[in-house]
Amino acid sequence: MEELIKALGHINFYLADADEIFAGRKEKVFDSERIRIFLEVEMLKDIRTYTEDHKKKRNKIHDKVYRQIYESTGDSDLAECVAEDFCLLHDGQVVGYKDKWFAKFRNCYAASVIPSGQL
């Protein structure tokens, strides 16, 4: 997870257009997949062992990512969006979630790109 967080530092926020990112994330092709992944991961959290320690780590990741994005952009909406993505990535990793779209989602961040639209 730390590697993905470091990749955030390579995003050029002067070139990234938050409105464009949000528009791409509202597209059905993205939104429906993200919701599907979220629901499946949440279901697995109920079935598999998801501890208080996992929750604490998740919250630390959220806070770290939020701060990093907010300091880079001054955009609290974008910071929250990316922080929530990292929470999903963390939770998926903890429960051992495997999915093609989820892998593409993660790979966007690994490539220093905020995922949106068609992945």
Short mmCIF file of C-alpha atoms in Angstrom, two decimals:
data_model
loop_
_atom_site.label_atom_id
_atom_site.label_comp_id
_atom_site.label_asym_id
_atom_site.label_seq_id
_atom_site.Cartn_x
_atom_site.Cartn_y
_atom_site.Cartn_z
CA MET A 1 0.00 0.00 0.00
CA GLU A 2 2.88 2.37 0.75
CA GLU A 3 4.08 1.96 -2.83
CA LEU A 4 0.70 3.13 -4.12
CA ILE A 5 0.70 6.08 -1.74
CA LYS A 6 4.15 7.07 -2.98
CA ALA A 7 2.85 6.93 -6.56
CA LEU A 8 0.37 9.68 -5.66
CA GLY A 9 3.33 12.02 -5.31
CA HIS A 10 4.04 11.60 -9.02
CA ILE A 11 0.63 12.82 -10.18
CA ASN A 12 0.88 16.20 -11.88
CA PHE A 13 -2.09 17.99 -10.37
CA TYR A 14 -1.45 21.05 -12.53
CA LEU A 15 -2.39 18.95 -15.55
CA ALA A 16 -5.06 16.86 -13.80
CA ASP A 17 -8.51 18.40 -14.13
CA ALA A 18 -10.65 17.52 -11.10
CA ASP A 19 -13.88 18.26 -13.00
CA GLU A 20 -12.80 15.85 -15.74
CA ILE A 21 -11.89 13.19 -13.17
CA PHE A 22 -15.26 13.51 -11.43
CA ALA A 23 -17.12 13.43 -14.75
CA GLY A 24 -15.34 10.20 -15.69
CA ARG A 25 -16.13 8.68 -12.32
CA LYS A 26 -19.84 9.47 -12.77
CA GLU A 27 -19.93 7.58 -16.06
CA LYS A 28 -21.91 4.38 -15.71
CA VAL A 29 -18.98 2.28 -16.93
CA PHE A 30 -16.90 3.43 -13.95
CA ASP A 31 -19.52 4.07 -11.29
CA SER A 32 -21.30 0.73 -11.63
CA GLU A 33 -18.04 -1.21 -11.44
CA ARG A 34 -16.77 0.71 -8.42
CA ILE A 35 -20.08 0.15 -6.61
CA ARG A 36 -19.98 -3.55 -7.50
CA ILE A 37 -16.45 -3.90 -6.16
CA PHE A 38 -17.30 -1.96 -3.01
CA LEU A 39 -20.32 -4.18 -2.26
CA GLU A 40 -18.39 -7.39 -2.90
CA VAL A 41 -15.51 -6.29 -0.67
CA GLU A 42 -17.94 -5.25 2.09
CA MET A 43 -19.60 -8.68 1.88
CA LEU A 44 -16.21 -10.38 2.19
CA LYS A 45 -15.37 -8.23 5.21
CA ASP A 46 -18.46 -9.69 6.89
CA ILE A 47 -17.46 -13.26 5.99
CA ARG A 48 -13.71 -13.11 6.54
CA THR A 49 -11.75 -11.85 9.48
CA TYR A 50 -11.68 -8.07 9.37
CA THR A 51 -10.37 -6.85 12.70
CA GLU A 52 -10.18 -3.60 14.63
CA ASP A 53 -6.51 -3.46 13.63
CA HIS A 54 -7.54 -3.54 9.97
CA LYS A 55 -9.98 -0.68 10.65
CA LYS A 56 -7.27 1.35 12.40
CA LYS A 57 -4.86 0.84 9.52
CA ARG A 58 -7.60 1.75 7.04
CA ASN A 59 -8.26 4.99 8.93
CA LYS A 60 -4.53 5.84 8.98
CA ILE A 61 -4.34 5.26 5.22
CA HIS A 62 -7.41 7.45 4.69
CA ASP A 63 -5.94 10.29 6.73
CA LYS A 64 -2.51 10.06 5.09
CA VAL A 65 -3.89 10.00 1.55
CA TYR A 66 -6.42 12.74 2.27
CA ARG A 67 -3.71 15.02 3.65
CA GLN A 68 -1.37 14.31 0.76
CA ILE A 69 -3.96 15.07 -1.92
CA TYR A 70 -5.37 18.08 -0.10
CA GLU A 71 -1.91 19.58 0.37
CA SER A 72 -1.20 19.05 -3.34
CA THR A 73 -4.51 20.39 -4.66
CA GLY A 74 -6.44 22.29 -2.00
CA ASP A 75 -9.47 20.31 -3.22
CA SER A 76 -11.21 18.55 -0.33
CA ASP A 77 -13.61 16.67 -2.66
CA LEU A 78 -10.78 15.19 -4.69
CA ALA A 79 -8.85 14.39 -1.51
CA GLU A 80 -11.84 12.53 -0.06
CA CYS A 81 -12.45 10.68 -3.33
CA VAL A 82 -8.88 9.41 -3.55
CA ALA A 83 -8.74 8.61 0.17
CA GLU A 84 -11.90 6.49 -0.17
CA ASP A 85 -10.36 4.69 -3.14
CA PHE A 86 -7.37 3.81 -0.99
CA CYS A 87 -9.67 2.52 1.74
CA LEU A 88 -11.28 0.25 -0.84
CA LEU A 89 -7.87 -0.89 -2.07
CA HIS A 90 -6.78 -1.62 1.50
CA ASP A 91 -9.95 -3.52 2.36
CA GLY A 92 -9.77 -5.52 -0.88
CA GLN A 93 -6.20 -6.47 -0.12
CA VAL A 94 -7.06 -7.49 3.46
CA VAL A 95 -9.89 -9.82 2.37
CA GLY A 96 -7.93 -11.19 -0.60
CA TYR A 97 -10.32 -9.81 -3.20
CA LYS A 98 -9.49 -10.76 -6.80
CA ASP A 99 -11.17 -9.16 -9.79
CA LYS A 100 -10.01 -7.97 -13.22
CA TRP A 101 -11.54 -4.51 -12.89
CA PHE A 102 -10.21 -4.14 -9.33
CA ALA A 103 -6.71 -4.94 -10.63
CA LYS A 104 -7.06 -2.26 -13.32
CA PHE A 105 -8.28 0.18 -10.67
CA ARG A 106 -5.22 -0.53 -8.53
CA ASN A 107 -2.90 -0.35 -11.54
CA CYS A 108 -4.12 3.16 -12.33
CA TYR A 109 -2.84 4.34 -8.97
CA ALA A 110 0.38 2.37 -9.41
CA ALA A 111 0.86 4.33 -12.65
CA SER A 112 0.17 7.64 -10.84
CA VAL A 113 -3.23 8.11 -12.47
CA ILE A 114 -6.52 8.74 -10.66
CA PRO A 115 -8.91 6.19 -12.16
CA SER A 116 -12.02 7.37 -13.95
CA GLY A 117 -14.07 6.48 -17.01
CA GLN A 118 -13.28 3.30 -18.91
CA LEU A 119 -10.33 1.49 -17.31
#
